[in-house]
């Protein structure tokens, strides 16, 4: 690996979780394309990716069925 890349941080407020019901879900932090190396073989430069902002990622969350 040529360099270190910071991927992000998630904070879970354990004191605020309602553990009376089982909750299974996930939050997609990064698109699958952002997890793959995008090095150009001829120039050695990175190609750009189309990443969503955090508010857009929240809107595209895993649980669409509960929205009204």
mmCIF file with all atom_site columns, N, CA and C in Angstrom:
data_model
loop_
_atom_site.group_PDB
_atom_site.id
_atom_site.type_symbol
_atom_site.label_atom_id
_atom_site.label_alt_id
_atom_site.label_comp_id
_atom_site.label_asym_id
_atom_site.label_entity_id
_atom_site.label_seq_id
_atom_site.pdbx_PDB_ins_code
_atom_site.Cartn_x
_atom_site.Cartn_y
_atom_site.Cartn_z
_atom_site.occupancy
_atom_site.B_iso_or_equiv
_atom_site.pdbx_formal_charge
_atom_site.auth_seq_id
_atom_site.auth_comp_id
_atom_site.auth_asym_id
_atom_site.auth_atom_id
_atom_site.pdbx_PDB_model_num
ATOM 1   N N  . UNK A 1 1  ? 0.857   -1.181 0.000   1.00 0.00 ? 1  UNK A N  1
ATOM 2   C CA . UNK A 1 1  ? 0.000   0.000  0.000   1.00 0.00 ? 1  UNK A CA 1
ATOM 3   C C  . UNK A 1 1  ? 0.898   1.238  0.000   1.00 0.00 ? 1  UNK A C  1
ATOM 4   N N  . UNK A 1 2  ? 0.651   2.153  -0.915  1.00 0.00 ? 2  UNK A N  1
ATOM 5   C CA . UNK A 1 2  ? 1.475   3.352  -1.053  1.00 0.00 ? 2  UNK A CA 1
ATOM 6   C C  . UNK A 1 2  ? 1.282   4.340  0.081   1.00 0.00 ? 2  UNK A C  1
ATOM 7   N N  . UNK A 1 3  ? 0.060   4.468  0.552   1.00 0.00 ? 3  UNK A N  1
ATOM 8   C CA . UNK A 1 3  ? -0.232  5.462  1.582   1.00 0.00 ? 3  UNK A CA 1
ATOM 9   C C  . UNK A 1 3  ? -1.416  5.007  2.419   1.00 0.00 ? 3  UNK A C  1
ATOM 10  N N  . UNK A 1 4  ? -1.573  5.626  3.560   1.00 0.00 ? 4  UNK A N  1
ATOM 11  C CA . UNK A 1 4  ? -2.704  5.319  4.424   1.00 0.00 ? 4  UNK A CA 1
ATOM 12  C C  . UNK A 1 4  ? -3.871  6.222  4.044   1.00 0.00 ? 4  UNK A C  1
ATOM 13  N N  . UNK A 1 5  ? -5.065  5.677  4.038   1.00 0.00 ? 5  UNK A N  1
ATOM 14  C CA . UNK A 1 5  ? -6.264  6.434  3.695   1.00 0.00 ? 5  UNK A CA 1
ATOM 15  C C  . UNK A 1 5  ? -7.222  6.348  4.866   1.00 0.00 ? 5  UNK A C  1
ATOM 16  N N  . UNK A 1 6  ? -7.685  7.484  5.345   1.00 0.00 ? 6  UNK A N  1
ATOM 17  C CA . UNK A 1 6  ? -8.644  7.522  6.446   1.00 0.00 ? 6  UNK A CA 1
ATOM 18  C C  . UNK A 1 6  ? -10.032 7.232  5.894   1.00 0.00 ? 6  UNK A C  1
ATOM 19  N N  . UNK A 1 7  ? -10.697 6.205  6.419   1.00 0.00 ? 7  UNK A N  1
ATOM 20  C CA . UNK A 1 7  ? -11.987 5.786  5.883   1.00 0.00 ? 7  UNK A CA 1
ATOM 21  C C  . UNK A 1 7  ? -13.182 6.393  6.605   1.00 0.00 ? 7  UNK A C  1
ATOM 22  N N  . UNK A 1 8  ? -13.050 6.774  7.860   1.00 0.00 ? 8  UNK A N  1
ATOM 23  C CA . UNK A 1 8  ? -14.184 7.373  8.549   1.00 0.00 ? 8  UNK A CA 1
ATOM 24  C C  . UNK A 1 8  ? -14.337 6.866  9.967   1.00 0.00 ? 8  UNK A C  1
ATOM 25  N N  . UNK A 1 9  ? -15.289 7.448  10.661  1.00 0.00 ? 9  UNK A N  1
ATOM 26  C CA . UNK A 1 9  ? -15.539 7.136  12.061  1.00 0.00 ? 9  UNK A CA 1
ATOM 27  C C  . UNK A 1 9  ? -17.045 7.030  12.266  1.00 0.00 ? 9  UNK A C  1
ATOM 28  N N  . UNK A 1 10 ? -17.445 6.124  13.107  1.00 0.00 ? 10 UNK A N  1
ATOM 29  C CA . UNK A 1 10 ? -18.851 6.011  13.497  1.00 0.00 ? 10 UNK A CA 1
ATOM 30  C C  . UNK A 1 10 ? -18.934 6.019  15.016  1.00 0.00 ? 10 UNK A C  1
ATOM 31  N N  . UNK A 1 11 ? -19.874 6.770  15.553  1.00 0.00 ? 11 UNK A N  1
ATOM 32  C CA . UNK A 1 11 ? -20.068 6.825  17.002  1.00 0.00 ? 11 UNK A CA 1
ATOM 33  C C  . UNK A 1 11 ? -21.451 6.274  17.315  1.00 0.00 ? 11 UNK A C  1
ATOM 34  N N  . UNK A 1 12 ? -21.508 5.321  18.220  1.00 0.00 ? 12 UNK A N  1
ATOM 35  C CA . UNK A 1 12 ? -22.773 4.712  18.638  1.00 0.00 ? 12 UNK A CA 1
ATOM 36  C C  . UNK A 1 12 ? -23.007 5.081  20.090  1.00 0.00 ? 12 UNK A C  1
ATOM 37  N N  . UNK A 1 13 ? -24.109 5.754  20.351  1.00 0.00 ? 13 UNK A N  1
ATOM 38  C CA . UNK A 1 13 ? -24.449 6.168  21.712  1.00 0.00 ? 13 UNK A CA 1
ATOM 39  C C  . UNK A 1 13 ? -25.155 4.995  22.396  1.00 0.00 ? 13 UNK A C  1
ATOM 40  N N  . UNK A 1 14 ? -24.394 4.147  23.066  1.00 0.00 ? 14 UNK A N  1
ATOM 41  C CA . UNK A 1 14 ? -24.938 2.929  23.661  1.00 0.00 ? 14 UNK A CA 1
ATOM 42  C C  . UNK A 1 14 ? -25.982 3.226  24.725  1.00 0.00 ? 14 UNK A C  1
ATOM 43  N N  . UNK A 1 15 ? -25.832 4.328  25.446  1.00 0.00 ? 15 UNK A N  1
ATOM 44  C CA . UNK A 1 15 ? -26.790 4.685  26.479  1.00 0.00 ? 15 UNK A CA 1
ATOM 45  C C  . UNK A 1 15 ? -28.155 5.069  25.935  1.00 0.00 ? 15 UNK A C  1
ATOM 46  N N  . UNK A 1 16 ? -28.222 5.405  24.656  1.00 0.00 ? 16 UNK A N  1
ATOM 47  C CA . UNK A 1 16 ? -29.482 5.836  24.055  1.00 0.00 ? 16 UNK A CA 1
ATOM 48  C C  . UNK A 1 16 ? -30.156 4.742  23.235  1.00 0.00 ? 16 UNK A C  1
ATOM 49  N N  . UNK A 1 17 ? -29.579 3.551  23.194  1.00 0.00 ? 17 UNK A N  1
ATOM 50  C CA . UNK A 1 17 ? -30.179 2.459  22.436  1.00 0.00 ? 17 UNK A CA 1
ATOM 51  C C  . UNK A 1 17 ? -31.346 1.841  23.193  1.00 0.00 ? 17 UNK A C  1
ATOM 52  N N  . UNK A 1 18 ? -32.419 1.539  22.467  1.00 0.00 ? 18 UNK A N  1
ATOM 53  C CA . UNK A 1 18 ? -33.555 0.824  23.038  1.00 0.00 ? 18 UNK A CA 1
ATOM 54  C C  . UNK A 1 18 ? -33.329 -0.661 22.779  1.00 0.00 ? 18 UNK A C  1
ATOM 55  N N  . UNK A 1 19 ? -32.889 -1.376 23.800  1.00 0.00 ? 19 UNK A N  1
ATOM 56  C CA . UNK A 1 19 ? -32.562 -2.786 23.640  1.00 0.00 ? 19 UNK A CA 1
ATOM 57  C C  . UNK A 1 19 ? -33.725 -3.712 23.989  1.00 0.00 ? 19 UNK A C  1
ATOM 58  N N  . UNK A 1 20 ? -34.938 -3.155 24.129  1.00 0.00 ? 20 UNK A N  1
ATOM 59  C CA . UNK A 1 20 ? -36.094 -3.997 24.424  1.00 0.00 ? 20 UNK A CA 1
ATOM 60  C C  . UNK A 1 20 ? -36.563 -4.754 23.180  1.00 0.00 ? 20 UNK A C  1
ATOM 61  N N  . UNK A 1 21 ? -36.206 -4.280 21.991  1.00 0.00 ? 21 UNK A N  1
ATOM 62  C CA . UNK A 1 21 ? -36.542 -4.958 20.735  1.00 0.00 ? 21 UNK A CA 1
ATOM 63  C C  . UNK A 1 21 ? -35.255 -5.287 19.994  1.00 0.00 ? 21 UNK A C  1
ATOM 64  N N  . UNK A 1 22 ? -35.274 -6.408 19.284  1.00 0.00 ? 22 UNK A N  1
ATOM 65  C CA . UNK A 1 22 ? -34.122 -6.768 18.469  1.00 0.00 ? 22 UNK A CA 1
ATOM 66  C C  . UNK A 1 22 ? -34.139 -5.910 17.208  1.00 0.00 ? 22 UNK A C  1
ATOM 67  N N  . UNK A 1 23 ? -33.023 -5.276 16.931  1.00 0.00 ? 23 UNK A N  1
ATOM 68  C CA . UNK A 1 23 ? -32.895 -4.446 15.734  1.00 0.00 ? 23 UNK A CA 1
ATOM 69  C C  . UNK A 1 23 ? -31.738 -4.980 14.915  1.00 0.00 ? 23 UNK A C  1
ATOM 70  N N  . UNK A 1 24 ? -32.027 -5.298 13.663  1.00 0.00 ? 24 UNK A N  1
ATOM 71  C CA . UNK A 1 24 ? -30.986 -5.760 12.754  1.00 0.00 ? 24 UNK A CA 1
ATOM 72  C C  . UNK A 1 24 ? -30.993 -4.825 11.560  1.00 0.00 ? 24 UNK A C  1
ATOM 73  N N  . UNK A 1 25 ? -29.871 -4.230 11.282  1.00 0.00 ? 25 UNK A N  1
ATOM 74  C CA . UNK A 1 25 ? -29.780 -3.327 10.143  1.00 0.00 ? 25 UNK A CA 1
ATOM 75  C C  . UNK A 1 25 ? -28.346 -2.929 9.899   1.00 0.00 ? 25 UNK A C  1
ATOM 76  N N  . UNK A 1 26 ? -28.165 -2.125 8.883   1.00 0.00 ? 26 UNK A N  1
ATOM 77  C CA . UNK A 1 26 ? -26.829 -1.661 8.564   1.00 0.00 ? 26 UNK A CA 1
ATOM 78  C C  . UNK A 1 26 ? -26.933 -0.273 7.983   1.00 0.00 ? 26 UNK A C  1
ATOM 79  N N  . UNK A 1 27 ? -25.831 0.426  8.021   1.00 0.00 ? 27 UNK A N  1
ATOM 80  C CA . UNK A 1 27 ? -25.724 1.750  7.422   1.00 0.00 ? 27 UNK A CA 1
ATOM 81  C C  . UNK A 1 27 ? -24.566 1.719  6.444   1.00 0.00 ? 27 UNK A C  1
ATOM 82  N N  . UNK A 1 28 ? -24.843 2.019  5.214   1.00 0.00 ? 28 UNK A N  1
ATOM 83  C CA . UNK A 1 28 ? -23.824 1.966  4.175   1.00 0.00 ? 28 UNK A CA 1
ATOM 84  C C  . UNK A 1 28 ? -22.976 3.231  4.236   1.00 0.00 ? 28 UNK A C  1
ATOM 85  N N  . UNK A 1 29 ? -21.748 3.107  4.742   1.00 0.00 ? 29 UNK A N  1
ATOM 86  C CA . UNK A 1 29 ? -20.865 4.262  4.861   1.00 0.00 ? 29 UNK A CA 1
ATOM 87  C C  . UNK A 1 29 ? -20.241 4.650  3.530   1.00 0.00 ? 29 UNK A C  1
ATOM 88  N N  . UNK A 1 30 ? -19.882 3.669  2.714   1.00 0.00 ? 30 UNK A N  1
ATOM 89  C CA . UNK A 1 30 ? -19.189 3.942  1.466   1.00 0.00 ? 30 UNK A CA 1
ATOM 90  C C  . UNK A 1 30 ? -19.800 3.110  0.351   1.00 0.00 ? 30 UNK A C  1
ATOM 91  N N  . UNK A 1 31 ? -19.784 3.645  -0.855  1.00 0.00 ? 31 UNK A N  1
ATOM 92  C CA . UNK A 1 31 ? -20.236 2.860  -2.002  1.00 0.00 ? 31 UNK A CA 1
ATOM 93  C C  . UNK A 1 31 ? -19.201 1.779  -2.293  1.00 0.00 ? 31 UNK A C  1
ATOM 94  N N  . UNK A 1 32 ? -19.612 0.728  -2.973  1.00 0.00 ? 32 UNK A N  1
ATOM 95  C CA . UNK A 1 32 ? -18.676 -0.360 -3.255  1.00 0.00 ? 32 UNK A CA 1
ATOM 96  C C  . UNK A 1 32 ? -17.528 0.113  -4.128  1.00 0.00 ? 32 UNK A C  1
ATOM 97  N N  . UNK A 1 33 ? -17.760 1.104  -4.975  1.00 0.00 ? 33 UNK A N  1
ATOM 98  C CA . UNK A 1 33 ? -16.680 1.598  -5.838  1.00 0.00 ? 33 UNK A CA 1
ATOM 99  C C  . UNK A 1 33 ? -15.625 2.358  -5.043  1.00 0.00 ? 33 UNK A C  1
ATOM 100 N N  . UNK A 1 34 ? -15.989 2.933  -3.901  1.00 0.00 ? 34 UNK A N  1
ATOM 101 C CA . UNK A 1 34 ? -15.005 3.677  -3.116  1.00 0.00 ? 34 UNK A CA 1
ATOM 102 C C  . UNK A 1 34 ? -14.079 2.745  -2.336  1.00 0.00 ? 34 UNK A C  1
ATOM 103 N N  . UNK A 1 35 ? -14.438 1.473  -2.228  1.00 0.00 ? 35 UNK A N  1
ATOM 104 C CA . UNK A 1 35 ? -13.611 0.516  -1.503  1.00 0.00 ? 35 UNK A CA 1
ATOM 105 C C  . UNK A 1 35 ? -12.593 -0.167 -2.408  1.00 0.00 ? 35 UNK A C  1
ATOM 106 N N  . UNK A 1 36 ? -12.674 0.100  -3.700  1.00 0.00 ? 36 UNK A N  1
ATOM 107 C CA . UNK A 1 36 ? -11.779 -0.515 -4.672  1.00 0.00 ? 36 UNK A CA 1
ATOM 108 C C  . UNK A 1 36 ? -10.756 0.516  -5.111  1.00 0.00 ? 36 UNK A C  1
ATOM 109 N N  . UNK A 1 37 ? -9.532  0.104  -5.264  1.00 0.00 ? 37 UNK A N  1
ATOM 110 C CA . UNK A 1 37 ? -8.469  1.009  -5.704  1.00 0.00 ? 37 UNK A CA 1
ATOM 111 C C  . UNK A 1 37 ? -8.753  1.510  -7.113  1.00 0.00 ? 37 UNK A C  1
ATOM 112 N N  . UNK A 1 38 ? -8.623  2.817  -7.316  1.00 0.00 ? 38 UNK A N  1
ATOM 113 C CA . UNK A 1 38 ? -8.885  3.422  -8.619  1.00 0.00 ? 38 UNK A CA 1
ATOM 114 C C  . UNK A 1 38 ? -7.606  3.986  -9.224  1.00 0.00 ? 38 UNK A C  1
ATOM 115 N N  . UNK A 1 39 ? -6.506  3.260  -9.115  1.00 0.00 ? 39 UNK A N  1
ATOM 116 C CA . UNK A 1 39 ? -5.248  3.731  -9.679  1.00 0.00 ? 39 UNK A CA 1
ATOM 117 C C  . UNK A 1 39 ? -5.246  3.502  -11.182 1.00 0.00 ? 39 UNK A C  1
ATOM 118 N N  . UNK A 1 40 ? -4.785  4.491  -11.907 1.00 0.00 ? 40 UNK A N  1
ATOM 119 C CA . UNK A 1 40 ? -4.609  4.347  -13.344 1.00 0.00 ? 40 UNK A CA 1
ATOM 120 C C  . UNK A 1 40 ? -3.275  3.649  -13.589 1.00 0.00 ? 40 UNK A C  1
ATOM 121 N N  . UNK A 1 41 ? -3.265  2.622  -14.411 1.00 0.00 ? 41 UNK A N  1
ATOM 122 C CA . UNK A 1 41 ? -2.035  1.858  -14.617 1.00 0.00 ? 41 UNK A CA 1
ATOM 123 C C  . UNK A 1 41 ? -0.987  2.638  -15.403 1.00 0.00 ? 41 UNK A C  1
ATOM 124 N N  . UNK A 1 42 ? -1.393  3.581  -16.253 1.00 0.00 ? 42 UNK A N  1
ATOM 125 C CA . UNK A 1 42 ? -0.419  4.293  -17.072 1.00 0.00 ? 42 UNK A CA 1
ATOM 126 C C  . UNK A 1 42 ? 0.145   5.527  -16.386 1.00 0.00 ? 42 UNK A C  1
ATOM 127 N N  . UNK A 1 43 ? -0.666  6.256  -15.620 1.00 0.00 ? 43 UNK A N  1
ATOM 128 C CA . UNK A 1 43 ? -0.196  7.510  -15.028 1.00 0.00 ? 43 UNK A CA 1
ATOM 129 C C  . UNK A 1 43 ? 0.051   7.421  -13.539 1.00 0.00 ? 43 UNK A C  1
ATOM 130 N N  . UNK A 1 44 ? -0.523  6.431  -12.872 1.00 0.00 ? 44 UNK A N  1
ATOM 131 C CA . UNK A 1 44 ? -0.342  6.306  -11.434 1.00 0.00 ? 44 UNK A CA 1
ATOM 132 C C  . UNK A 1 44 ? -1.168  7.299  -10.634 1.00 0.00 ? 44 UNK A C  1
ATOM 133 N N  . UNK A 1 45 ? -2.130  7.954  -11.263 1.00 0.00 ? 45 UNK A N  1
ATOM 134 C CA . UNK A 1 45 ? -2.968  8.921  -10.558 1.00 0.00 ? 45 UNK A CA 1
ATOM 135 C C  . UNK A 1 45 ? -4.287  8.285  -10.185 1.00 0.00 ? 45 UNK A C  1
ATOM 136 N N  . UNK A 1 46 ? -4.952  8.889  -9.244  1.00 0.00 ? 46 UNK A N  1
ATOM 137 C CA . UNK A 1 46 ? -6.260  8.402  -8.833  1.00 0.00 ? 46 UNK A CA 1
ATOM 138 C C  . UNK A 1 46 ? -7.330  8.971  -9.749  1.00 0.00 ? 46 UNK A C  1
ATOM 139 N N  . UNK A 1 47 ? -8.310  8.161  -10.085 1.00 0.00 ? 47 UNK A N  1
ATOM 140 C CA . UNK A 1 47 ? -9.447  8.665  -10.843 1.00 0.00 ? 47 UNK A CA 1
ATOM 141 C C  . UNK A 1 47 ? -10.510 9.112  -9.867  1.00 0.00 ? 47 UNK A C  1
ATOM 142 N N  . UNK A 1 48 ? -11.352 10.016 -10.288 1.00 0.00 ? 48 UNK A N  1
ATOM 143 C CA . UNK A 1 48 ? -12.374 10.547 -9.382  1.00 0.00 ? 48 UNK A CA 1
ATOM 144 C C  . UNK A 1 48 ? -13.515 9.557  -9.230  1.00 0.00 ? 48 UNK A C  1
ATOM 145 N N  . UNK A 1 49 ? -14.168 9.617  -8.076  1.00 0.00 ? 49 UNK A N  1
ATOM 146 C CA . UNK A 1 49 ? -15.339 8.792  -7.820  1.00 0.00 ? 49 UNK A CA 1
ATOM 147 C C  . UNK A 1 49 ? -16.506 9.699  -7.511  1.00 0.00 ? 49 UNK A C  1
ATOM 148 N N  . UNK A 1 50 ? -17.695 9.211  -7.749  1.00 0.00 ? 50 UNK A N  1
ATOM 149 C CA . UNK A 1 50 ? -18.905 9.971  -7.455  1.00 0.00 ? 50 UNK A CA 1
ATOM 150 C C  . UNK A 1 50 ? -19.443 9.532  -6.115  1.00 0.00 ? 50 UNK A C  1
ATOM 151 N N  . UNK A 1 51 ? -18.993 10.190 -5.043  1.00 0.00 ? 51 UNK A N  1
ATOM 152 C CA . UNK A 1 51 ? -19.426 9.830  -3.701  1.00 0.00 ? 51 UNK A CA 1
ATOM 153 C C  . UNK A 1 51 ? -20.559 10.739 -3.287  1.00 0.00 ? 51 UNK A C  1
ATOM 154 N N  . UNK A 1 52 ? -21.507 10.175 -2.568  1.00 0.00 ? 52 UNK A N  1
ATOM 155 C CA . UNK A 1 52 ? -22.625 10.943 -2.046  1.00 0.00 ? 52 UNK A CA 1
ATOM 156 C C  . UNK A 1 52 ? -22.214 11.640 -0.761  1.00 0.00 ? 52 UNK A C  1
ATOM 157 N N  . UNK A 1 53 ? -22.817 12.782 -0.497  1.00 0.00 ? 53 UNK A N  1
ATOM 158 C CA . UNK A 1 53 ? -22.612 13.449 0.774   1.00 0.00 ? 53 UNK A CA 1
ATOM 159 C C  . UNK A 1 53 ? -23.281 12.675 1.883   1.00 0.00 ? 53 UNK A C  1
ATOM 160 N N  . UNK A 1 54 ? -22.946 12.982 3.120   1.00 0.00 ? 54 UNK A N  1
ATOM 161 C CA . UNK A 1 54 ? -23.490 12.219 4.237   1.00 0.00 ? 54 UNK A CA 1
ATOM 162 C C  . UNK A 1 54 ? -24.999 12.368 4.342   1.00 0.00 ? 54 UNK A C  1
ATOM 163 N N  . UNK A 1 55 ? -25.549 13.541 4.032   1.00 0.00 ? 55 UNK A N  1
ATOM 164 C CA . UNK A 1 55 ? -27.001 13.705 4.114   1.00 0.00 ? 55 UNK A CA 1
ATOM 165 C C  . UNK A 1 55 ? -27.692 12.885 3.038   1.00 0.00 ? 55 UNK A C  1
ATOM 166 N N  . UNK A 1 56 ? -27.097 12.770 1.850   1.00 0.00 ? 56 UNK A N  1
ATOM 167 C CA . UNK A 1 56 ? -27.659 11.940 0.795   1.00 0.00 ? 56 UNK A CA 1
ATOM 168 C C  . UNK A 1 56 ? -27.583 10.476 1.184   1.00 0.00 ? 56 UNK A C  1
ATOM 169 N N  . UNK A 1 57 ? -26.484 10.067 1.809   1.00 0.00 ? 57 UNK A N  1
ATOM 170 C CA . UNK A 1 57 ? -26.350 8.686  2.250   1.00 0.00 ? 57 UNK A CA 1
ATOM 171 C C  . UNK A 1 57 ? -27.397 8.342  3.298   1.00 0.00 ? 57 UNK A C  1
ATOM 172 N N  . UNK A 1 58 ? -27.702 9.301  4.174   1.00 0.00 ? 58 UNK A N  1
ATOM 173 C CA . UNK A 1 58 ? -28.735 9.060  5.175   1.00 0.00 ? 58 UNK A CA 1
ATOM 174 C C  . UNK A 1 58 ? -30.088 8.871  4.517   1.00 0.00 ? 58 UNK A C  1
ATOM 175 N N  . UNK A 1 59 ? -30.362 9.648  3.451   1.00 0.00 ? 59 UNK A N  1
ATOM 176 C CA . UNK A 1 59 ? -31.633 9.524  2.747   1.00 0.00 ? 59 UNK A CA 1
ATOM 177 C C  . UNK A 1 59 ? -31.762 8.186  2.035   1.00 0.00 ? 59 UNK A C  1
ATOM 178 N N  . UNK A 1 60 ? -30.655 7.577  1.668   1.00 0.00 ? 60 UNK A N  1
ATOM 179 C CA . UNK A 1 60 ? -30.702 6.299  0.966   1.00 0.00 ? 60 UNK A CA 1
ATOM 180 C C  . UNK A 1 60 ? -30.445 5.146  1.929   1.00 0.00 ? 60 UNK A C  1
ATOM 181 N N  . UNK A 1 61 ? -30.879 5.285  3.164   1.00 0.00 ? 61 UNK A N  1
ATOM 182 C CA . UNK A 1 61 ? -30.638 4.287  4.206   1.00 0.00 ? 61 UNK A CA 1
ATOM 183 C C  . UNK A 1 61 ? -31.299 2.964  3.926   1.00 0.00 ? 61 UNK A C  1
ATOM 184 N N  . UNK A 1 62 ? -31.093 2.035  4.834   1.00 0.00 ? 62 UNK A N  1
ATOM 185 C CA . UNK A 1 62 ? -31.514 0.654  4.623   1.00 0.00 ? 62 UNK A CA 1
ATOM 186 C C  . UNK A 1 62 ? -32.982 0.415  4.890   1.00 0.00 ? 62 UNK A C  1
ATOM 187 N N  . UNK A 1 63 ? -33.672 1.298  5.605   1.00 0.00 ? 63 UNK A N  1
ATOM 188 C CA . UNK A 1 63 ? -35.018 0.991  6.067   1.00 0.00 ? 63 UNK A CA 1
ATOM 189 C C  . UNK A 1 63 ? -36.028 1.947  5.450   1.00 0.00 ? 63 UNK A C  1
ATOM 190 N N  . UNK A 1 64 ? -36.365 1.733  4.173   1.00 0.00 ? 64 UNK A N  1
ATOM 191 C CA . UNK A 1 64 ? -37.319 2.597  3.485   1.00 0.00 ? 64 UNK A CA 1
ATOM 192 C C  . UNK A 1 64 ? -38.766 2.264  3.843   1.00 0.00 ? 64 UNK A C  1
ATOM 193 N N  . UNK A 1 65 ? -39.020 1.094  4.392   1.00 0.00 ? 65 UNK A N  1
ATOM 194 C CA . UNK A 1 65 ? -40.396 0.653  4.619   1.00 0.00 ? 65 UNK A CA 1
ATOM 195 C C  . UNK A 1 65 ? -41.095 1.416  5.735   1.00 0.00 ? 65 UNK A C  1
ATOM 196 N N  . UNK A 1 66 ? -40.361 2.086  6.626   1.00 0.00 ? 66 UNK A N  1
ATOM 197 C CA . UNK A 1 66 ? -40.999 2.776  7.742   1.00 0.00 ? 66 UNK A CA 1
ATOM 198 C C  . UNK A 1 66 ? -41.284 4.238  7.450   1.00 0.00 ? 66 UNK A C  1
ATOM 199 N N  . UNK A 1 67 ? -40.909 4.712  6.271   1.00 0.00 ? 67 UNK A N  1
ATOM 200 C CA . UNK A 1 67 ? -41.146 6.117  5.938   1.00 0.00 ? 67 UNK A CA 1
ATOM 201 C C  . UNK A 1 67 ? -42.596 6.357  5.568   1.00 0.00 ? 67 UNK A C  1
ATOM 202 N N  . UNK A 1 68 ? -43.098 7.557  5.899   1.00 0.00 ? 68 UNK A N  1
ATOM 203 C CA . UNK A 1 68 ? -44.473 7.900  5.542   1.00 0.00 ? 68 UNK A CA 1
ATOM 204 C C  . UNK A 1 68 ? -44.505 9.154  4.720   1.00 0.00 ? 68 UNK A C  1
#
